mmCIF file of C-alpha atoms and ligand atoms in Angstrom:
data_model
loop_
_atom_site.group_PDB
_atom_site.id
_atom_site.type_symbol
_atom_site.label_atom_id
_atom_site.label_comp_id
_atom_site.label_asym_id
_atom_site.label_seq_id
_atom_site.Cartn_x
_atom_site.Cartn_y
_atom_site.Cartn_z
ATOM 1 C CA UNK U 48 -60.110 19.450 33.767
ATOM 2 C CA UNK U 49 -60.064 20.638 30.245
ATOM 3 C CA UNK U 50 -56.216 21.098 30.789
ATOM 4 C CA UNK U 51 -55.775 17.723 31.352
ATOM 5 C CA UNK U 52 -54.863 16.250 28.186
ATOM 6 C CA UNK U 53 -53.247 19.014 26.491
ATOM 7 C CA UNK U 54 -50.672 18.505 29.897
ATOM 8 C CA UNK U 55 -50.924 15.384 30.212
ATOM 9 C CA UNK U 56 -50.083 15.186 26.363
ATOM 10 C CA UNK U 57 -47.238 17.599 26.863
ATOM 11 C CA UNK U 58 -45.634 15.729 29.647
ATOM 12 C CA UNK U 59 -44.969 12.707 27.289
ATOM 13 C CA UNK U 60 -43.840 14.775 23.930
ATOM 14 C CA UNK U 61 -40.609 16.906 23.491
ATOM 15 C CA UNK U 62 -40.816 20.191 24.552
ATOM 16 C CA UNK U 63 -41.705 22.748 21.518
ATOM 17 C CA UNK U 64 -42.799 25.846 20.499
ATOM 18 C CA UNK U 65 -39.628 28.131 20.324
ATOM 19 C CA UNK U 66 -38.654 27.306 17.038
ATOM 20 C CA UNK U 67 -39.647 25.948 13.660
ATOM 21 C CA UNK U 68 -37.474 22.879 13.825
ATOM 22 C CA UNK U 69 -38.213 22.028 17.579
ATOM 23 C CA UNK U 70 -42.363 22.731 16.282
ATOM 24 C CA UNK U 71 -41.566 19.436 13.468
ATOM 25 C CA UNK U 72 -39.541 17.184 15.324
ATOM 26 C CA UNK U 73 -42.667 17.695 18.010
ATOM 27 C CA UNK U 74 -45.682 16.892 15.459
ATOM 28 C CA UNK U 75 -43.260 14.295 14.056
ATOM 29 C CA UNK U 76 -42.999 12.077 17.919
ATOM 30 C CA UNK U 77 -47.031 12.742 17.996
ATOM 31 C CA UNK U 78 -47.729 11.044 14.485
ATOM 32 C CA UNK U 79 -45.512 8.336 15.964
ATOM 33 C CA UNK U 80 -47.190 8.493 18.981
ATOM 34 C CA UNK U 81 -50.820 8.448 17.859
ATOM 35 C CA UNK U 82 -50.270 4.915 15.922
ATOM 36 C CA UNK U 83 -49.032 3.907 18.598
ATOM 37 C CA UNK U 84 -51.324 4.628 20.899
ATOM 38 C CA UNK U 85 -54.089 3.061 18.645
ATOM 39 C CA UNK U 86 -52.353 -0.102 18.184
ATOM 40 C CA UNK U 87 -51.934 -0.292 22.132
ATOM 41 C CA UNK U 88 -55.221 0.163 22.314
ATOM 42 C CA UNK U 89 -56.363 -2.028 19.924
ATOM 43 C CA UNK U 90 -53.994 -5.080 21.228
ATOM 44 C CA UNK U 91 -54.726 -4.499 24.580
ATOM 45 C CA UNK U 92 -58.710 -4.552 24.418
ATOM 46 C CA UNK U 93 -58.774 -7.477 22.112
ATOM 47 C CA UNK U 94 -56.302 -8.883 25.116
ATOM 48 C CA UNK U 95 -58.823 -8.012 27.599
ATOM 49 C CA UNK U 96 -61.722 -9.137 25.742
ATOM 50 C CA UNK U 97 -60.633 -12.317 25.089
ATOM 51 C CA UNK U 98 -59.737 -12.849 28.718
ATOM 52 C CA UNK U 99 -63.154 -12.365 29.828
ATOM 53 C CA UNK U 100 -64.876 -13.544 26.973
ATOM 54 C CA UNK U 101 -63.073 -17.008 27.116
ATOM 55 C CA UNK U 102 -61.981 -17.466 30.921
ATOM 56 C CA UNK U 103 -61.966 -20.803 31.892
ATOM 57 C CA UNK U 104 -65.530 -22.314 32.595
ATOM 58 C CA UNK U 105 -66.072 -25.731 33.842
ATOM 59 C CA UNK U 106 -66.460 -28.679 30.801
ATOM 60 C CA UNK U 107 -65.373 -26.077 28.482
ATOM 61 C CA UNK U 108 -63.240 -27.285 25.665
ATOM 62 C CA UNK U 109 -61.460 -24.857 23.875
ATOM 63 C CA UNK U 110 -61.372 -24.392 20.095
ATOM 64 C CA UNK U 111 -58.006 -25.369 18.567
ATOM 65 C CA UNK U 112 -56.759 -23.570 15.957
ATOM 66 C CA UNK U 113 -53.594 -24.013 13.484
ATOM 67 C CA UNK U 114 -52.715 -21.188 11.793
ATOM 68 C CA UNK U 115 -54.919 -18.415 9.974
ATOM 69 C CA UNK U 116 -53.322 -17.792 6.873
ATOM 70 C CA UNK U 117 -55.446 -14.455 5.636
ATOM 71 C CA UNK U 118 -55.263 -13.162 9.585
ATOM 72 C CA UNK U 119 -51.102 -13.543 9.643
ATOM 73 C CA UNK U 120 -51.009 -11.370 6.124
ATOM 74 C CA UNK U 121 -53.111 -9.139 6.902
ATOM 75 C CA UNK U 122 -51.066 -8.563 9.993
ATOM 76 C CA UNK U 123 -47.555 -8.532 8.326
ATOM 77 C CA UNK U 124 -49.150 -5.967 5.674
ATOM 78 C CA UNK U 125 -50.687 -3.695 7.894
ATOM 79 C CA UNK U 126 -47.053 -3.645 10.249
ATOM 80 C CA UNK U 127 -45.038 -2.669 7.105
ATOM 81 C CA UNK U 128 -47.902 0.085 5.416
ATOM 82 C CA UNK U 129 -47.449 1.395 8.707
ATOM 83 C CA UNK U 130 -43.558 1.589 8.906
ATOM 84 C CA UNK U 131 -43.494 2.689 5.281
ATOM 85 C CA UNK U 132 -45.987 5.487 6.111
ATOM 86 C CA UNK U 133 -43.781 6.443 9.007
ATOM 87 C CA UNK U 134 -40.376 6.325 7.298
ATOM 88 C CA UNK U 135 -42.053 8.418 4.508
ATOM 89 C CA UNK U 136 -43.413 10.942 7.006
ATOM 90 C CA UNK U 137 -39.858 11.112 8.626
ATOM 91 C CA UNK U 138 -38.286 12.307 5.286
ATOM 92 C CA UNK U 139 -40.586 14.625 4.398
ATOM 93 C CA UNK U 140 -40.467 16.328 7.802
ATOM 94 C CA UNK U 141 -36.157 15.640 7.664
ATOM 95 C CA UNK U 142 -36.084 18.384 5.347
ATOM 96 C CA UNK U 143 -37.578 21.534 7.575
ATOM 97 C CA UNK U 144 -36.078 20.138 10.727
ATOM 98 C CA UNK U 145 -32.287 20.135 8.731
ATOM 99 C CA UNK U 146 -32.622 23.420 7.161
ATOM 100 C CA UNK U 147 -33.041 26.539 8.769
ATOM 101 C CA UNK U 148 -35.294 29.384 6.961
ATOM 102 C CA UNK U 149 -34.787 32.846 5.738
ATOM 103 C CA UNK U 150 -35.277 35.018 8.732
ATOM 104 C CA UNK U 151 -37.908 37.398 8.654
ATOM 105 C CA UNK U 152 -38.031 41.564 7.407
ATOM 106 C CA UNK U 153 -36.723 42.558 10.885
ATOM 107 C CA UNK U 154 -34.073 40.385 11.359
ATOM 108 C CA UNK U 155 -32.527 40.596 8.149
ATOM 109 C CA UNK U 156 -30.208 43.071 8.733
ATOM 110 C CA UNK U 157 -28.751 41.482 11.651
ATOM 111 C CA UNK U 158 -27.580 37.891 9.180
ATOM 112 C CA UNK U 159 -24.762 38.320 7.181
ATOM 113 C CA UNK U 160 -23.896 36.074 4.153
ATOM 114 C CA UNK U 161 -21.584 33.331 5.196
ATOM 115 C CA UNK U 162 -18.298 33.696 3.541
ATOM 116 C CA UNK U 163 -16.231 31.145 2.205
ATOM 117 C CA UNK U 164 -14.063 30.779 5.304
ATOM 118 C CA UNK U 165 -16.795 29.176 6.843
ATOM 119 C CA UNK U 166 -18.010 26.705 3.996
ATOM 120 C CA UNK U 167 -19.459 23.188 5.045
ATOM 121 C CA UNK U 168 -21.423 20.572 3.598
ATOM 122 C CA UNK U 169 -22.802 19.898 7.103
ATOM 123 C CA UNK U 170 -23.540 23.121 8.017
ATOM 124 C CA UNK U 171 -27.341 24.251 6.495
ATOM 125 C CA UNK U 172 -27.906 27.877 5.888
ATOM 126 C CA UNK U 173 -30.951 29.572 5.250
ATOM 127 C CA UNK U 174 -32.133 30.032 1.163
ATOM 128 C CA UNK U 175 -30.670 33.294 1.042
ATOM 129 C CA UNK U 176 -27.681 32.253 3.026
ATOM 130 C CA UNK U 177 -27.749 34.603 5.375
ATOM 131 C CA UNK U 178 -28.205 33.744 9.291
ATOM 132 C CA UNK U 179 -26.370 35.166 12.220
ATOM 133 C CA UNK U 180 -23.733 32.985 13.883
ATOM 134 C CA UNK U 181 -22.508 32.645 16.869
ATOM 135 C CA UNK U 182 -20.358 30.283 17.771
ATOM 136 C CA UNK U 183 -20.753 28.186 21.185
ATOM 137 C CA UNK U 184 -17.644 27.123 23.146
ATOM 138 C CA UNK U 185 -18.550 24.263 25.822
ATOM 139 C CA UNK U 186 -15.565 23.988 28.301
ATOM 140 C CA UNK U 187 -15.689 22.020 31.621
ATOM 141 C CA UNK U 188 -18.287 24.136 32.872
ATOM 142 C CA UNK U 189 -19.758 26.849 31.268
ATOM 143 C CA UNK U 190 -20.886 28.034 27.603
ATOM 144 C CA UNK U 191 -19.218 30.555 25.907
ATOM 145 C CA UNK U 192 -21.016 32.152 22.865
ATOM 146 C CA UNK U 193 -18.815 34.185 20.517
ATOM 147 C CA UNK U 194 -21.115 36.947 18.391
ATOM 148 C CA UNK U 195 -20.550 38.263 14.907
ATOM 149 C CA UNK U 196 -18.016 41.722 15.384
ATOM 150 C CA UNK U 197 -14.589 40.700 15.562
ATOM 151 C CA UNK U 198 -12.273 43.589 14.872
ATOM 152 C CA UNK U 199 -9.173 41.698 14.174
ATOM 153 C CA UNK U 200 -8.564 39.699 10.635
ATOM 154 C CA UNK U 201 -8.051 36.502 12.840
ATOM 155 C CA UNK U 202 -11.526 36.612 14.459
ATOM 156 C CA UNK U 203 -10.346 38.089 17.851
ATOM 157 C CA UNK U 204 -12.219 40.823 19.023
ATOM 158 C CA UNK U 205 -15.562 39.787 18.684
ATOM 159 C CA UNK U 206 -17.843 40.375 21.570
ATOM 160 C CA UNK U 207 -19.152 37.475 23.846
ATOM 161 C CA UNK U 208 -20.736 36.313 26.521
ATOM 162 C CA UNK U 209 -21.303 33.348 29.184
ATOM 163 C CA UNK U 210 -24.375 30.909 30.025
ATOM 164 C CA UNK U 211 -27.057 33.606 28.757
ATOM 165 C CA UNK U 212 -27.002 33.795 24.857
ATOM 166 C CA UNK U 213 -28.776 36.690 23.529
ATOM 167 C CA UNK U 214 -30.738 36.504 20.252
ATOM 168 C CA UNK U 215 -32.947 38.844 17.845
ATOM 169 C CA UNK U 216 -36.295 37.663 17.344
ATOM 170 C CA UNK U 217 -37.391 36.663 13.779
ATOM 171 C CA UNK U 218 -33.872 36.209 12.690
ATOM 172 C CA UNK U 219 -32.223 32.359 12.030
ATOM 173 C CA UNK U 220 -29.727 32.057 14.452
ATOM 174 C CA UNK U 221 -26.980 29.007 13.186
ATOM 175 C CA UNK U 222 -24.536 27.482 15.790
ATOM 176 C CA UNK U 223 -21.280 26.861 15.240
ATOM 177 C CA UNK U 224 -20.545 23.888 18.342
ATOM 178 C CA UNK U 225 -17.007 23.535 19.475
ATOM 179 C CA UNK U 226 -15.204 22.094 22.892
ATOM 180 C CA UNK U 227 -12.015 23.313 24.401
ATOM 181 C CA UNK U 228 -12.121 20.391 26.695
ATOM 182 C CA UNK U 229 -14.069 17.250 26.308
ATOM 183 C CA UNK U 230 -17.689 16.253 25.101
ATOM 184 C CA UNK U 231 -20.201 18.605 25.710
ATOM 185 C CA UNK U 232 -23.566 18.709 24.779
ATOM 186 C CA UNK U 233 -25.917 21.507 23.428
ATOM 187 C CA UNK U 234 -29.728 21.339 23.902
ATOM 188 C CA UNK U 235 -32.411 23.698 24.560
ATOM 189 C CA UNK U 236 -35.478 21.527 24.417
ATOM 190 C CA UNK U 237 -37.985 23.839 22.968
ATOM 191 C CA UNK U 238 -35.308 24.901 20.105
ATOM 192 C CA UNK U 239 -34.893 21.276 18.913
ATOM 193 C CA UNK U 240 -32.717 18.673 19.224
ATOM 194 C CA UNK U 241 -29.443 18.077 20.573
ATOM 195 C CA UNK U 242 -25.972 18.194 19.144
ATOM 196 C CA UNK U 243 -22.444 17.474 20.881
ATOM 197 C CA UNK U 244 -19.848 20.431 20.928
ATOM 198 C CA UNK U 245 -16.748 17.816 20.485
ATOM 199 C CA UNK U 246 -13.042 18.676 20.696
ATOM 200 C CA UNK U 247 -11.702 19.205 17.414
ATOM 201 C CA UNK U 248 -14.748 18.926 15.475
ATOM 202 C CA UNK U 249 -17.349 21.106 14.300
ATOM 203 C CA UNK U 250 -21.317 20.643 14.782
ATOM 204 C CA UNK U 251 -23.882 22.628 13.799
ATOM 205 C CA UNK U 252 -27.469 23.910 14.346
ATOM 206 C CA UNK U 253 -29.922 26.675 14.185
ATOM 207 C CA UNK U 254 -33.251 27.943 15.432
ATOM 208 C CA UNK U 255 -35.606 30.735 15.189
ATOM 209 C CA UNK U 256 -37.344 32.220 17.646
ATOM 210 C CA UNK U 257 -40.492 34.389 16.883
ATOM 211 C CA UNK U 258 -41.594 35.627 20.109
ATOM 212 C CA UNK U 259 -39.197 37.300 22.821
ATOM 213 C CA UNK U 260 -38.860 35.007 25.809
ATOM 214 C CA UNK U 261 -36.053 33.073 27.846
ATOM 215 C CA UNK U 262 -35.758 29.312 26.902
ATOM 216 C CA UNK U 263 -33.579 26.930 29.386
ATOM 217 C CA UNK U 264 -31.464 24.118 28.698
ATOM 218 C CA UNK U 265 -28.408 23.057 30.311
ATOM 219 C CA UNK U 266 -25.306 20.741 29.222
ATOM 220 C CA UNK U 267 -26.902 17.092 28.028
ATOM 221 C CA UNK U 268 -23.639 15.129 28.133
ATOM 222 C CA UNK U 269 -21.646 13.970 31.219
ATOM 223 C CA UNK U 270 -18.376 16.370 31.376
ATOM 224 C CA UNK U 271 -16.930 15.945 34.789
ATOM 225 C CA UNK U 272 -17.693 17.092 38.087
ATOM 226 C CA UNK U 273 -19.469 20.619 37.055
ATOM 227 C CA UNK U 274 -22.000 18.853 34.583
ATOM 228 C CA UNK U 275 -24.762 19.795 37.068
ATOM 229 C CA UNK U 276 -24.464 23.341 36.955
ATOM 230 C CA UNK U 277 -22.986 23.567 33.430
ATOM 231 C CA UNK U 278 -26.539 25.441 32.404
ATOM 232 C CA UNK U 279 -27.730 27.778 29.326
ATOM 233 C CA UNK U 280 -29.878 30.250 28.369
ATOM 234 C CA UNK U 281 -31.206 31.836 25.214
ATOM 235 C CA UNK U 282 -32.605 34.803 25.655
ATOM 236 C CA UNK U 283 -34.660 36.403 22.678
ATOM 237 C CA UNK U 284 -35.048 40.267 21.948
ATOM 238 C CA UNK U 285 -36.471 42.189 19.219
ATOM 239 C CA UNK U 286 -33.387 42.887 17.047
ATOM 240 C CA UNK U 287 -33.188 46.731 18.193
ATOM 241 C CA UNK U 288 -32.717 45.509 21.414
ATOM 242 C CA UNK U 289 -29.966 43.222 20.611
ATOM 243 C CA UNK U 290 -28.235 45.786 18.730
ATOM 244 C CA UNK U 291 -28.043 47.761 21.781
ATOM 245 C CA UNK U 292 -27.326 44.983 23.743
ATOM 246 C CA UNK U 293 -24.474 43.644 21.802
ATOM 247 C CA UNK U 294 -22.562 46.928 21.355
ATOM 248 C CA UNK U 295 -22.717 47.461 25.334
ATOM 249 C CA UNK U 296 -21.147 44.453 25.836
ATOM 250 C CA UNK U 297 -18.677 45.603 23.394
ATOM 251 C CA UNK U 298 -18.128 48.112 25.411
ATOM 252 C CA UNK U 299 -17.804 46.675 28.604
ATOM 253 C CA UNK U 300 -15.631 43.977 27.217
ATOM 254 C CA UNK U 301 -13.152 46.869 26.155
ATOM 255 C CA UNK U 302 -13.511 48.575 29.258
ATOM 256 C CA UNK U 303 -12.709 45.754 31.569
ATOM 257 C CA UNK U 304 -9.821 44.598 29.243
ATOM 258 C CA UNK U 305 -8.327 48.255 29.348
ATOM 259 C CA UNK U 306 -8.829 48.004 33.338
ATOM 260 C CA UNK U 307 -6.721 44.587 33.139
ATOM 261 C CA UNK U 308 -4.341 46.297 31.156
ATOM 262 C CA UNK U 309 -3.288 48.782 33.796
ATOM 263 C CA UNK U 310 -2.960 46.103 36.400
ATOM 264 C CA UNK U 311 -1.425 44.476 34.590
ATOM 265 C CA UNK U 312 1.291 47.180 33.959
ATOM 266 C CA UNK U 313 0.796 47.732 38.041
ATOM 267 C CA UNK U 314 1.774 44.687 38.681
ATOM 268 C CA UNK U 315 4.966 43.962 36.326
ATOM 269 C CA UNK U 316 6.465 47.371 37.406
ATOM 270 C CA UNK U 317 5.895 46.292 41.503
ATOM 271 C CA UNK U 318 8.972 44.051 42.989
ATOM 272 C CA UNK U 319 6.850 42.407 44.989
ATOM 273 C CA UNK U 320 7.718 39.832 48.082
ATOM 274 C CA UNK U 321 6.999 36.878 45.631
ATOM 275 C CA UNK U 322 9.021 38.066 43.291
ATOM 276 C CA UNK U 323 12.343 36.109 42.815
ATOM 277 C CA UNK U 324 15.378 38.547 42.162
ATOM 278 C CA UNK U 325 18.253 36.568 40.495
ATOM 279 C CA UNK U 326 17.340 33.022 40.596
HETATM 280 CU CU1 CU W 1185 -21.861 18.418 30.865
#
């Protein structure tokens, strides 16, 4: 029973809790919420009351009133204080929900300064500007997350991965959004909001996860057929762990290209029966 609230509570707010930004859009929709719920209150049991209090009674004659001049401004003052306090508490809150922090001792190593090739008014970086990057491909229907690593000047090279992104703890993590295909959407719920991963455009975001854990989302914008199982994953490590983790998938990215490589070369010295000989 003591749960009740607290879940009951959580059921109608965003979900939180995974990372700073996520935490103050969260407190942010339960200010909101809270005023609201008072003025519901408030206009509903004076509703009520006034129902009862004044139901129709036989021989009654009710009171008729013109107008209340000090009731109707103190009504249209109290609706704008309130919408001024909330557009004031929206822009002081804009500010942490915008721009990501400097990530903590341990995952410091892991953020590089970003260079100039990847300058943006839109994109926020930490005070320090360091964060880690990855960028996140959304194609028709699967994420692909590109890591920092690339060996080649052009950016090729770089290790990935598909659906499950994996992330050091304590570190701020900024996304670079892109589509191959058509509109996508990005959103884990309890890393904040949601951003679209358009074709030919650039979005971005960030979070920062303190505790290891899994968080779920999936694909948030209607992209064809697949937009059901078009799911994602961020999974958070300490940052030894993703070390490790990243260069083995270096490794197996190598390996399995090398493996292609010799097929490959298999298959274009073969004359095969599909092969057409002097079209
Ligand atoms: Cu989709």
């Amino acid at each position: 029973m003591g749960h009740a609230i607290p879940s009951l509570l959580a059921f109608f707010t965003p979900p939180s809790g995974g990372s700073p930004n996520a935490n103050q859009i969260d407190s942010l929709y339960k200010i909101t919420l809270y005023i609201a719920l008072v003025i519901f209150i408030g206009v509903e049991g004076a509703l009520l009351y006034a129902l009862i209090k004044f139901r129709k009674r036989k021989g009654a004659v009710p009171a008729q009133i013109r107008g209340n001049t000090r009731l109707e401004i103190a009504w249209t003052t109290a609706a704008a204080v309130i919408l001024v306090a909330l557009a004031v508490i929206t822009f002081a809150k804009l500010s942490s929900i915008q721009n990501p922090p400097n990530s903590g001792p341990e995952g410091d190593a892991l953020a590089r300064q970003s260079g100039p090739l990847y300058a943006s008014t839109e994109r926020k970086l930490p005070p320090n500007g360091k964060a880690l990057n990855i960028t996140v491909i959304g194609r028709q229907y699967v994420w692909q997350y590109i890591y920092p690593g690339a060996t080649e000047p052009d950016g090729l090279g770089a290790p990935y991965s598909y659906q499950r992104m994996v992330v050091p703890t304590n570190t701020t993590v900024t996304l670079d959004l892109v589509s191959s295909d058509v509109v996508h959407a990005w959103w884990i719920p309890e890393l904040g909001g949601k951003f679209q991963a358009v074709p030919g455009y650039h979005n971005y975001t960030w979070f920062k996860i303190s505790k290891p854990g899994t968080y779920r989302g999936q694909c948030a914008f209607l992209c064809g057929r697949g937009h059901a199982r078009m799911i994602a994953e961020v999974k958070a490590v300490p940052p030894a762990q993703f070390d490790a983790w990243l260069a083995e998938q270096k490794q197996n990215i190598t390996k399995a290209n090398e493996e292609a490589k010799i097929e490959r070369a298999k298959l274009g010295s073969q004359v095969g029966a599909g092969q057409v000989e002097n079209p």
